[in-house]
Tab-separated table of C-alpha atoms in Angstrom:
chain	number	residue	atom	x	y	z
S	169	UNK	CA	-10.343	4.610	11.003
S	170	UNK	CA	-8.051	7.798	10.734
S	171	UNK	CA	-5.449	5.345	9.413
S	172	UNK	CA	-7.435	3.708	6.661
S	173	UNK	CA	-8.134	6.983	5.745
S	174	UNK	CA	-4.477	8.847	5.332
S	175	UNK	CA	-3.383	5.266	3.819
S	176	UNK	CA	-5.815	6.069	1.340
S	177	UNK	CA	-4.823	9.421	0.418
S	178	UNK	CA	-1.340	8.869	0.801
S	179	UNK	CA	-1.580	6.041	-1.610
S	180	UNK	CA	-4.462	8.347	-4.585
S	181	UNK	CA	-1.208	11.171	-3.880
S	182	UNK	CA	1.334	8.418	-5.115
S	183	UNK	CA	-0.659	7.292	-8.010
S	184	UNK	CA	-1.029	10.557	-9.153
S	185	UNK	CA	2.696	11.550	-8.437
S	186	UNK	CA	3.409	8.532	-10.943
S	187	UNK	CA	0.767	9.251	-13.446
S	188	UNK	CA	2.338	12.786	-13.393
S	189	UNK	CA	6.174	11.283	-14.124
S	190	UNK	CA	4.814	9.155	-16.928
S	191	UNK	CA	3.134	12.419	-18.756
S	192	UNK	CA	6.447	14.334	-17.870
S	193	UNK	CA	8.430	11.664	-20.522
S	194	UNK	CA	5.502	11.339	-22.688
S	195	UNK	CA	7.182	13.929	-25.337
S	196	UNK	CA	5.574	11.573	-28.665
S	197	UNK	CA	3.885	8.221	-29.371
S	198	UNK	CA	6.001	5.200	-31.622
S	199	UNK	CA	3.713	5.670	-34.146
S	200	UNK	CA	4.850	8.830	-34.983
S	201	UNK	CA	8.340	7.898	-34.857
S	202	UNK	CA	7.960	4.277	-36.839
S	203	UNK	CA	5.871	6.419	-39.787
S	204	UNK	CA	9.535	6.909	-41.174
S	205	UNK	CA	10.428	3.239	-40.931
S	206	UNK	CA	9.887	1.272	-44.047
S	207	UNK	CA	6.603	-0.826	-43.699
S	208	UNK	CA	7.612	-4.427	-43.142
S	209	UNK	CA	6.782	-7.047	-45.777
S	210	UNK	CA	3.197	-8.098	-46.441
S	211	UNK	CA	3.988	-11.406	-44.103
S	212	UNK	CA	2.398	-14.881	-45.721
S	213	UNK	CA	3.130	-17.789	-43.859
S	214	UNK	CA	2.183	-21.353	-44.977
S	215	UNK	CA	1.556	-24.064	-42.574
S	216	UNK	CA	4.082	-26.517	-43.080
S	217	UNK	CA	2.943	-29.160	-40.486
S	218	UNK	CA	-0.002	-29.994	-38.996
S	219	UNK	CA	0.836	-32.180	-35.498
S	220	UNK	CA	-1.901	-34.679	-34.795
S	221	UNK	CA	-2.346	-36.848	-31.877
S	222	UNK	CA	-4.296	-34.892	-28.746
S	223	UNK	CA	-7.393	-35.916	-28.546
S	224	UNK	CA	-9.148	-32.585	-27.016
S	225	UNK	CA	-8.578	-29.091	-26.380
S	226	UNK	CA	-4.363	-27.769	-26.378
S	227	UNK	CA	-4.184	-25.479	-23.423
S	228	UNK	CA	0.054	-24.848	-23.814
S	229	UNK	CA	3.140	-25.289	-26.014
S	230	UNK	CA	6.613	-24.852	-25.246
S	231	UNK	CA	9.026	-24.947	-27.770
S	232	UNK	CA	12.499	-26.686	-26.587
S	233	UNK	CA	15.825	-24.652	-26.394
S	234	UNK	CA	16.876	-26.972	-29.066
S	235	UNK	CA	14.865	-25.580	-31.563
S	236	UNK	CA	13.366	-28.547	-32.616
S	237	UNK	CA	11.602	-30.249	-30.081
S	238	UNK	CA	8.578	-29.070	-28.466
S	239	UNK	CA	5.766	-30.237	-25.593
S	240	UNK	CA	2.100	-29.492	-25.550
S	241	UNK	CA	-0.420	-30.142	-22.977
S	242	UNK	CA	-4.116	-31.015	-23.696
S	243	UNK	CA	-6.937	-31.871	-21.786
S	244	UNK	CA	-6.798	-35.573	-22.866
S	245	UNK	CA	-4.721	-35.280	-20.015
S	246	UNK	CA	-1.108	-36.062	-21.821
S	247	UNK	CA	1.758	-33.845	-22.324
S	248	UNK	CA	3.050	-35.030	-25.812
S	249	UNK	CA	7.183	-34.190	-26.875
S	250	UNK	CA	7.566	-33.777	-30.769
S	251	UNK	CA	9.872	-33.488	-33.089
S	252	UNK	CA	8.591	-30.965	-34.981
S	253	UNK	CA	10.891	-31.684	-38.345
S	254	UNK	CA	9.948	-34.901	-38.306
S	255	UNK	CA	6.307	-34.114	-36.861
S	256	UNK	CA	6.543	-37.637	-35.216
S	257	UNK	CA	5.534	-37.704	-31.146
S	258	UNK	CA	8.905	-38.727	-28.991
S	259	UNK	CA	7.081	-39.135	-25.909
S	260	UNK	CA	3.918	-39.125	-23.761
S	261	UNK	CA	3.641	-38.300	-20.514
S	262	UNK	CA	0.583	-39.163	-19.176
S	263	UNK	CA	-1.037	-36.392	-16.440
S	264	UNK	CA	-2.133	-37.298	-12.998
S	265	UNK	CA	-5.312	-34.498	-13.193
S	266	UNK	CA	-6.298	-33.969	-16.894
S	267	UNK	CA	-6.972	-30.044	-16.299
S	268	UNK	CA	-4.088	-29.027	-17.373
S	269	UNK	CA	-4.192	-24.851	-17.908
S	270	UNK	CA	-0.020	-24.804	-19.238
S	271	UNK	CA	3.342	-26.891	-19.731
S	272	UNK	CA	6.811	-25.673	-20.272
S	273	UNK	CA	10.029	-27.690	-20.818
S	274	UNK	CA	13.696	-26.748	-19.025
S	275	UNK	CA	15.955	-25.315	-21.365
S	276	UNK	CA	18.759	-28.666	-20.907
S	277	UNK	CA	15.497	-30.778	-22.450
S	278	UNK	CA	15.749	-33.054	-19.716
S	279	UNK	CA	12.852	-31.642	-17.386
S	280	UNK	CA	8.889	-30.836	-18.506
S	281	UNK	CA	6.316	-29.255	-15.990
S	282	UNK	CA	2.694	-28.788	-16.406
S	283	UNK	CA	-0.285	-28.053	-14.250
S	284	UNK	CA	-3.974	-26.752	-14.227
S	285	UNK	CA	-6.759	-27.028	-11.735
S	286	UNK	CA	-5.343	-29.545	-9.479
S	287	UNK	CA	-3.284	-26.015	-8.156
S	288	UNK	CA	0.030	-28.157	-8.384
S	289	UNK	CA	3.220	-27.694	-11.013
S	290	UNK	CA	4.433	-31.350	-11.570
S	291	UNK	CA	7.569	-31.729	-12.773
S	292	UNK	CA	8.577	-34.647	-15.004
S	293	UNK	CA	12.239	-36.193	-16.416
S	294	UNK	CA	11.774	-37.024	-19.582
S	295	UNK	CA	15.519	-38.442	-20.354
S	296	UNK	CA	15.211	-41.985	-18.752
S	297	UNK	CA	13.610	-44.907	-20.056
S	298	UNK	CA	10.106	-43.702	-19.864
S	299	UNK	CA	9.289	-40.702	-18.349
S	300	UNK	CA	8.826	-40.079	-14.196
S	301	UNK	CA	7.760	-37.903	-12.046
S	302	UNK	CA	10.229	-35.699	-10.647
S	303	UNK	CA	8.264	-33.600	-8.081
S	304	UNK	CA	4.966	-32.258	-7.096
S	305	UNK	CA	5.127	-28.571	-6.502
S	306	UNK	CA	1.923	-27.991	-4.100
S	307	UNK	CA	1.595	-24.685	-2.080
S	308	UNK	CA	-0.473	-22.585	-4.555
S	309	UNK	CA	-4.036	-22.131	-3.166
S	310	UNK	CA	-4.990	-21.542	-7.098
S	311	UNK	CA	-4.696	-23.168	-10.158
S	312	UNK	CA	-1.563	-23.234	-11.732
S	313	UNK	CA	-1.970	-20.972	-14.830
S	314	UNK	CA	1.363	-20.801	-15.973
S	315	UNK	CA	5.711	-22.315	-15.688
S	316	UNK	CA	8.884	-21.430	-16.729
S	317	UNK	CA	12.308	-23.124	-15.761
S	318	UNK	CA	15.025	-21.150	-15.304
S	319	UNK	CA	16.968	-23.894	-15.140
S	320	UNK	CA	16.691	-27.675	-13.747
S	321	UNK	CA	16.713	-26.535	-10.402
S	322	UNK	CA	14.507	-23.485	-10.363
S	323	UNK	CA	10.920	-23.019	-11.733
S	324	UNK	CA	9.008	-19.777	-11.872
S	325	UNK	CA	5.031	-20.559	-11.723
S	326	UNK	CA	2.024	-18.184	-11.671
S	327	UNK	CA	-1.413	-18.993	-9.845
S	328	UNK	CA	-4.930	-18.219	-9.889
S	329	UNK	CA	-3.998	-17.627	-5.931
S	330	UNK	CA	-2.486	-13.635	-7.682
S	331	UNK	CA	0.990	-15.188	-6.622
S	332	UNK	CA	3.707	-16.006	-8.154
S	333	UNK	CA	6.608	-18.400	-7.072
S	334	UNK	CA	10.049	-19.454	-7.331
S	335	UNK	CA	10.892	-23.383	-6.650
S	336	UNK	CA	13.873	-25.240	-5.630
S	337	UNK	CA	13.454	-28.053	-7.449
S	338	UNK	CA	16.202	-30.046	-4.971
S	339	UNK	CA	13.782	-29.468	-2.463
S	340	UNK	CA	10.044	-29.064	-3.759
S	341	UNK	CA	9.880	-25.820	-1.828
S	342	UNK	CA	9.331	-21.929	-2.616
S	343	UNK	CA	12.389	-19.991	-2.772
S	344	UNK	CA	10.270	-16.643	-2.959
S	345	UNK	CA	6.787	-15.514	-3.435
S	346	UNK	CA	5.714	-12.786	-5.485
S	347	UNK	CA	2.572	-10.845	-3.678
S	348	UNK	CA	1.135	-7.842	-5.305
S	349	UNK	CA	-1.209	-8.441	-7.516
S	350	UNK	CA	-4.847	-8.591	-6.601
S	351	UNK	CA	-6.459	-10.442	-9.506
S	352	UNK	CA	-5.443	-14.192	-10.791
S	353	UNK	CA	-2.242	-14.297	-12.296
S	354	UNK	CA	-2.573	-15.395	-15.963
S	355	UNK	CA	0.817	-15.632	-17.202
S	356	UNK	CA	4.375	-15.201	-17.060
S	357	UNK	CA	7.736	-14.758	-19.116
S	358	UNK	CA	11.183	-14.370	-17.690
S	359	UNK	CA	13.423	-11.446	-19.115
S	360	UNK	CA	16.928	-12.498	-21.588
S	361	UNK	CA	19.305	-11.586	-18.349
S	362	UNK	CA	16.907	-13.879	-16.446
S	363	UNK	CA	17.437	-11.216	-13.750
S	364	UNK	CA	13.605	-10.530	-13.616
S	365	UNK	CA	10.203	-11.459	-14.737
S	366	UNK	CA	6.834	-10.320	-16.174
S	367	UNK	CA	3.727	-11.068	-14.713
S	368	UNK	CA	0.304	-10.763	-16.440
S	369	UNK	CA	-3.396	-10.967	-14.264
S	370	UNK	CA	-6.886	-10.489	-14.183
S	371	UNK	CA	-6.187	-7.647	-12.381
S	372	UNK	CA	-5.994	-6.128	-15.715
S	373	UNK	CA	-2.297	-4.788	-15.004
S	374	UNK	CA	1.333	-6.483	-15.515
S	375	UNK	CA	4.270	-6.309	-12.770
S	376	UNK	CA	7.883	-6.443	-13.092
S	377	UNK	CA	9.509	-8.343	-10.500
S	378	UNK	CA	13.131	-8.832	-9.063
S	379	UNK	CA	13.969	-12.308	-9.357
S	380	UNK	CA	16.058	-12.930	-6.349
S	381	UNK	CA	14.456	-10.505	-4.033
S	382	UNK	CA	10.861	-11.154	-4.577
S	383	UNK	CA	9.916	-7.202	-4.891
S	384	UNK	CA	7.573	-5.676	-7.641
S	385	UNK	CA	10.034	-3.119	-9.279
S	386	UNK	CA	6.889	-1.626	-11.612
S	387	UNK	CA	3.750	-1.603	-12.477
S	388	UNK	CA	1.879	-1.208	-15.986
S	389	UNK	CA	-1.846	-0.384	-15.940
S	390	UNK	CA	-3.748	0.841	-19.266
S	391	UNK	CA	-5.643	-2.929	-20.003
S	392	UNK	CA	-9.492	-2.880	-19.232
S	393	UNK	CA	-9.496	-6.562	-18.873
S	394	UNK	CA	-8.035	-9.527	-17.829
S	395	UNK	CA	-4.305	-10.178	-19.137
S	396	UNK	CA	-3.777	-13.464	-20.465
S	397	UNK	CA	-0.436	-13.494	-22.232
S	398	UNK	CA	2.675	-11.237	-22.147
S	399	UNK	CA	6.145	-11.656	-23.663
S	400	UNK	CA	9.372	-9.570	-23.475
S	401	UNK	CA	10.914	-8.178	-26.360
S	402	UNK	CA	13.978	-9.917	-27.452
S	403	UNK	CA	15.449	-6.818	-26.372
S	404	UNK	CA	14.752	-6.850	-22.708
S	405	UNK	CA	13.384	-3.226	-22.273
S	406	UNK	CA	10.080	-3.478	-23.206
S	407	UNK	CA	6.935	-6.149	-22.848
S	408	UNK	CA	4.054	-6.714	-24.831
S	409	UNK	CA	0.476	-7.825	-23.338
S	410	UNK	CA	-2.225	-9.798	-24.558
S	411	UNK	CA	-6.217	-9.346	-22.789
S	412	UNK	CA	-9.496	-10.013	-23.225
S	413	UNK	CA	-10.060	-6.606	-24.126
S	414	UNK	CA	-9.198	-7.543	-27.098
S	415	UNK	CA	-5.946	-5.387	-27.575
S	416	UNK	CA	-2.209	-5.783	-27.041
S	417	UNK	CA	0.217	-3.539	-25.768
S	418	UNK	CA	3.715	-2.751	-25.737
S	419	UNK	CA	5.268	-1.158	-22.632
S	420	UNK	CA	8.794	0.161	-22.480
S	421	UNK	CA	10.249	-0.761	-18.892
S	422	UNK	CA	12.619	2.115	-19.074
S	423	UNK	CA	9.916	4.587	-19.529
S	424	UNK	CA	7.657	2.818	-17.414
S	425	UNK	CA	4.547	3.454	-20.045
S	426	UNK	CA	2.342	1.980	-22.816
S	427	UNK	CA	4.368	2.940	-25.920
S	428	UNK	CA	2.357	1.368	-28.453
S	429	UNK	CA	-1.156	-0.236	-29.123
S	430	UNK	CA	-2.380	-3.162	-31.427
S	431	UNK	CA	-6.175	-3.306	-31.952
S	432	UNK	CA	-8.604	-3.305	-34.840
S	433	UNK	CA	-12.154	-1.636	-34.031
S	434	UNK	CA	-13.120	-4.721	-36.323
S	435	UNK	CA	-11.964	-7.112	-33.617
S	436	UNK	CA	-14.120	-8.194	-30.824
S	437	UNK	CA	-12.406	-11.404	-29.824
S	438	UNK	CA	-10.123	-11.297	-26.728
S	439	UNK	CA	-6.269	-12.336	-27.059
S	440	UNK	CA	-5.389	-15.834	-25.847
S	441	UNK	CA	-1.568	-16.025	-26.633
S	442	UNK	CA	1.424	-14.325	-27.826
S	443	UNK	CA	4.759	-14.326	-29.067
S	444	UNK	CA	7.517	-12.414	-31.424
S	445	UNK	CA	9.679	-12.999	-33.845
S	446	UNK	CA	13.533	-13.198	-33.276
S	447	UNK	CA	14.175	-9.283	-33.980
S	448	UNK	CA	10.473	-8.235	-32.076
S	449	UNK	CA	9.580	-6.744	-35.564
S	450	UNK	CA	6.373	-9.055	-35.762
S	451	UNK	CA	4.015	-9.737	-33.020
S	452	UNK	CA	2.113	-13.568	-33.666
S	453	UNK	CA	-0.988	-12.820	-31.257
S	454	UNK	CA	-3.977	-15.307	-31.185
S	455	UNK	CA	-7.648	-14.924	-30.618
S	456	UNK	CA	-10.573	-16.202	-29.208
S	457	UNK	CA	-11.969	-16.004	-32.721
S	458	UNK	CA	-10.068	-18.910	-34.087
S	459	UNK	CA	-7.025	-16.993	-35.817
S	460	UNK	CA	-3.855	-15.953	-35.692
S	461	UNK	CA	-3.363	-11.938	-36.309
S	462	UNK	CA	0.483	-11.097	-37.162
S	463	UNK	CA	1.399	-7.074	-36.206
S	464	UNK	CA	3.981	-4.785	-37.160
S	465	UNK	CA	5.240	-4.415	-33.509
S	466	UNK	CA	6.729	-0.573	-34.829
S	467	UNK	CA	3.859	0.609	-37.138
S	468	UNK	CA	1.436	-1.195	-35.115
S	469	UNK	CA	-0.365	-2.043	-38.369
S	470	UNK	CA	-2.133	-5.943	-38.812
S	471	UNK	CA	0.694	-7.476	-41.607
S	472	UNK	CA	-1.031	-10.924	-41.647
S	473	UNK	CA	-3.076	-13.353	-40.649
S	474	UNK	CA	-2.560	-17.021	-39.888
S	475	UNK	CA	-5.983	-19.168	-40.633
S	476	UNK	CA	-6.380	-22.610	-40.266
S	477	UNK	CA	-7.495	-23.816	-36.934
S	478	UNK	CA	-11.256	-25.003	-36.252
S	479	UNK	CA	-11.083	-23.099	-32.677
S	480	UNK	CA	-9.713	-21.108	-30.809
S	481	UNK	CA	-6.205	-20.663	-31.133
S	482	UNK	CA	-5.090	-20.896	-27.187
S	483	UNK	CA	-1.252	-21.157	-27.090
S	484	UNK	CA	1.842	-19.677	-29.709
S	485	UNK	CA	5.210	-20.176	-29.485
S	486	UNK	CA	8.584	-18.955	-31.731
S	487	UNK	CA	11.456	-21.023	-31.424
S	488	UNK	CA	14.894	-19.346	-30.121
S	489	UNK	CA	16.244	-19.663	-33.494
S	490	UNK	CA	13.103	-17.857	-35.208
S	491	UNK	CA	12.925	-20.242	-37.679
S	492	UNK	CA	9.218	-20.466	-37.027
S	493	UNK	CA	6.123	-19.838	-35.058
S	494	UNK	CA	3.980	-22.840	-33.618
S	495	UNK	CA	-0.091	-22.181	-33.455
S	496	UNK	CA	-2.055	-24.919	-30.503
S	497	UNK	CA	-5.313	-24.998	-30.618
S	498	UNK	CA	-8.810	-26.248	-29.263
S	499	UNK	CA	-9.566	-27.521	-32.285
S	500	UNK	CA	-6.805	-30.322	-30.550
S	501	UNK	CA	-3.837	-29.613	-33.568
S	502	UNK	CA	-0.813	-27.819	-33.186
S	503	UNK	CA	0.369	-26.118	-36.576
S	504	UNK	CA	4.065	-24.646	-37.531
S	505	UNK	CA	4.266	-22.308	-40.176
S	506	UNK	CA	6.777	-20.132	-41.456
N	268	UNK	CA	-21.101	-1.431	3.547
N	269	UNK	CA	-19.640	0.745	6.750
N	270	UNK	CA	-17.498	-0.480	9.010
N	271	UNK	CA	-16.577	1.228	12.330
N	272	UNK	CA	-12.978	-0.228	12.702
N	273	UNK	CA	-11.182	-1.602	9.510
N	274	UNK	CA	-9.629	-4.914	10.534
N	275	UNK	CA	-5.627	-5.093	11.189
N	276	UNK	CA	-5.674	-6.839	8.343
N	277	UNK	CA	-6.600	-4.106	6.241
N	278	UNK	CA	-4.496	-1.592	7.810
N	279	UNK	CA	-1.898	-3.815	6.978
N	280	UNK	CA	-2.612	-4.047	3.344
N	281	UNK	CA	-3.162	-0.625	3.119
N	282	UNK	CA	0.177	0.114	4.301
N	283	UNK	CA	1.570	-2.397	1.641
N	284	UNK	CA	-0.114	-0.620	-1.004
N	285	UNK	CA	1.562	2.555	0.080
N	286	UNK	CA	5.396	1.137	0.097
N	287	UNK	CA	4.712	-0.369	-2.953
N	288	UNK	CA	3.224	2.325	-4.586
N	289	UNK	CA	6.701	4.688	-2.939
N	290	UNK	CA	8.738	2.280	-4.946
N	291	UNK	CA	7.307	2.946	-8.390
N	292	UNK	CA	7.000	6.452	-7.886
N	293	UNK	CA	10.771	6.977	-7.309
N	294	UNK	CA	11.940	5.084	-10.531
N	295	UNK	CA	13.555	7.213	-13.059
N	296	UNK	CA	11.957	7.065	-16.376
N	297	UNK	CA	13.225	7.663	-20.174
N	298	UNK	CA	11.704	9.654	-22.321
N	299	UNK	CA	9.476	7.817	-24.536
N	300	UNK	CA	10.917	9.387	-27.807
N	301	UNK	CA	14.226	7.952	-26.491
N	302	UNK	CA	12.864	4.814	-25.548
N	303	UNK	CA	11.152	4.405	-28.670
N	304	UNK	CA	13.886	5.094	-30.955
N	305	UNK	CA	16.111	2.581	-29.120
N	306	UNK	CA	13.313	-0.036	-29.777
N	307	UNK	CA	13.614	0.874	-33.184
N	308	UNK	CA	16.982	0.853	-33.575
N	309	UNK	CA	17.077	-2.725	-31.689
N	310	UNK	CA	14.347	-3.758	-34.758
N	311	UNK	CA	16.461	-2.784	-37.553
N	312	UNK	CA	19.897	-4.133	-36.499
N	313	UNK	CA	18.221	-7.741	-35.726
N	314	UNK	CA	15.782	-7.373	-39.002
N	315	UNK	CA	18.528	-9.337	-41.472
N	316	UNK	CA	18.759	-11.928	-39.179
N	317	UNK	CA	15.033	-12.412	-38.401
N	318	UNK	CA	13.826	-15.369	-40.778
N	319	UNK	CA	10.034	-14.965	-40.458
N	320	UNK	CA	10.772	-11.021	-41.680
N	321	UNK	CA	13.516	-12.343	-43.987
N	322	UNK	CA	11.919	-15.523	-45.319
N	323	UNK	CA	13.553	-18.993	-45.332
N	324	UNK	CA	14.854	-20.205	-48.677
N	325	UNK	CA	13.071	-23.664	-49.363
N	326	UNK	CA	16.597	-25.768	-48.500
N	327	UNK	CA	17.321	-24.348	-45.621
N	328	UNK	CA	14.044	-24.950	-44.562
N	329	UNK	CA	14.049	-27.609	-41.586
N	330	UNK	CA	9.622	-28.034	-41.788
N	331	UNK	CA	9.174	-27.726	-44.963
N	332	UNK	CA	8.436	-31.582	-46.471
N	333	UNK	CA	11.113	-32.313	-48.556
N	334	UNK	CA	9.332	-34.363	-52.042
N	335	UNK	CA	11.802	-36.268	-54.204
N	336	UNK	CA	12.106	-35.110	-57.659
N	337	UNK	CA	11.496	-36.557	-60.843
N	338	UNK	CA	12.996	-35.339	-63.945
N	339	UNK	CA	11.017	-36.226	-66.793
């Protein structure tokens, strides 16, 4: 009992001691610094293809290293590979457990992974004849909420267990697990150095975590709700959030804070997915309300708005070349526009 | 809810908490105006290269449909 309680104050003493270094380097905000930068272009996107063929609600969207090709998962229970110039459908794969919650492909092309409520990441090869099922990652105790390969021998998942975990894809097993957070963990994205990784949760806070060793390095708090989507900056020293409190946030790892805030007191709808464009200028973020909001990730001002879908819009994705930025949707369409 | 003696369990986790919590105290932080400015600066060197900011003239556009042509 006299344990539980110096624990406790040892641990309100270290919270404060960080709170405390935060404030110390807290000398302005971005917005006053980005009021000198020159606004950035009134943004109007057109959609320039409309991808049919799900037949119910999107849930994730992955856009290939290639640039071109891309995978989507609905609950019709298929993962379908497109070629988005063409807008034609290469493959299907068709899905064991139709609640599928996300899907990512491996950067060579050759590997796709999905997974959902059946609290397994299934990995599929999607070079051979017809596609087959590679392995059947199954340790989680949650659903699987989220994937990314880091390359066709490693996958990073996160799981409505609050864990995340790194696969060896030779062997089906975890390399490490990630244990620290104490909500579900909603999403993930891997740094450029693919040295670490982000994690978002329902925890309402997103971790930083070392790869190889498995250890949180930090810890950003400020959200009041659940975090469903998070993406680095192309940079690599800062992250931006997306939650059902209806704001995102940018965090700089390097000064360990919130540096800047995107919400609208118009907007009650909570954020489902996000992504930036190839300099981080404009964050694509999209709500429970059916759109697409576009910010000025500097000025944090709303530049534009992508409207189209009949539902909400539940996945995003920018290609590595920029060249566009995908919409999924429940409304069971996928849309590129640029 | 009282409980006369907190599981090991708890204990345990507690003490978890704490480590973790000694690790992201002793990180050395940036000062936000620095950190900000190098965001910036990151922004404006990649903002010629960033189509979406740029836009994408209609040729070199790989979604756009191409429609034939006819000259009248």
């Amino acid at each position: 009992m006299g344990e539980m309680d110096t624990l406790k104050k040892e641990a309100d003493g270290l919270k404060a001691q960080i709170e405390a270094g935060r404030k110390a380097v807290n000398d302005t905000t971005m917005a006053t610094l980005a009021s000198g930068v020159a606004a950035a272009p009134r943004v109007q996107l057109k959609n320039r293809k409309t991808l049919k063929g799900h037949l119910a609600k999107i849930y994730g969207l992955h856009w290939s290293a290639d640039n071109r090709h891309m995978v989507s998962a609905s609950q019709d229970g298929k993962l379908l590979i497109w070629d988005t110039y063409t807008g034609n459908k290469v493959y299907a794969v068709p899905l064991k457990s139709s609640w599928v919650m996300s899907c990512s492909m491996a950067p060579s092309g050759n590997l796709v992974a999905s997974g959902g409520l059946d609290n397994m990441c299934t990995i599929a090869n999607i070079k051979g004849a017809s596609p087959k099922t590679l392995r059947e990652l199954d340790a989680h105790e949650g659903y699987l909420s989220h994937s990314r390969f880091l390359n066709d021998s490693e996958i990073l998942t996160a799981s409505g267990d609050t864990t995340c975990c790194l696969w060896d894809l030779e062997t089906g097993k975890q390399k490490v697990i990630y244990k620290s957070h104490v909500g579900d963990c909603m999403c993930l994205a891997v740094s450029p150095d693919q040295n670490t990784f982000i994690s978002g949760a329902c925890d309402s806070s997103a971790k930083l975590w070392d790869i190889r060793d498995g250890g949180c390095k930090q810890t950003f708090i400020g959200h009041t709700s659940d975090i469903n989507a998070i993406a680095f900056y192309p940079s690599g020293t800062a992250v931006i959030t997306g939650s059902d409190d209806c704001t995102l946030k940018m965090y700089d790892l390097r000064a360990d804070q919130e540096v800047n805030g995107y919400q609208d007191a118009a907007l009650n709808a909570g954020v489902t997915s996000v992504s930036l464009s190839s300099s981080g200028r404009l964050i694509f973020a999209g709500y429970d309300n059916f759109n697409c909001n576009i910010w000025d990730s500097l000025k944090a001002e709303k530049v534009g708005v992508l409207s189209g879908h009949d539902n909400r819009v539940s996945c995003i994705g920018v290609p590595d070349d920029g060249l566009g930025v995908c919409t999924g949707s429940w409304d069971s369409f996928l849309k590129i526009w640029n | 809810m009282s409980s006369t003696m907190p599981s090991s369990n708890n204990i345990a986790q507690a003490r978890r908490t704490v480590q973790q919590l000694m690790i992201e105290a002793s990180i050395e932080r940036i000062k936000v105006s620095k950190a900000s400015a190098d965001l910036m600066h990151y922004c404006g060197e990649h903002a010629k290269y960033d189509p979406l900011l740029m836009g994408i003239p209609a040729s070199e556009n790989p979604f756009k449909d191409k429609k034939p042509c006819a000259i009248l």
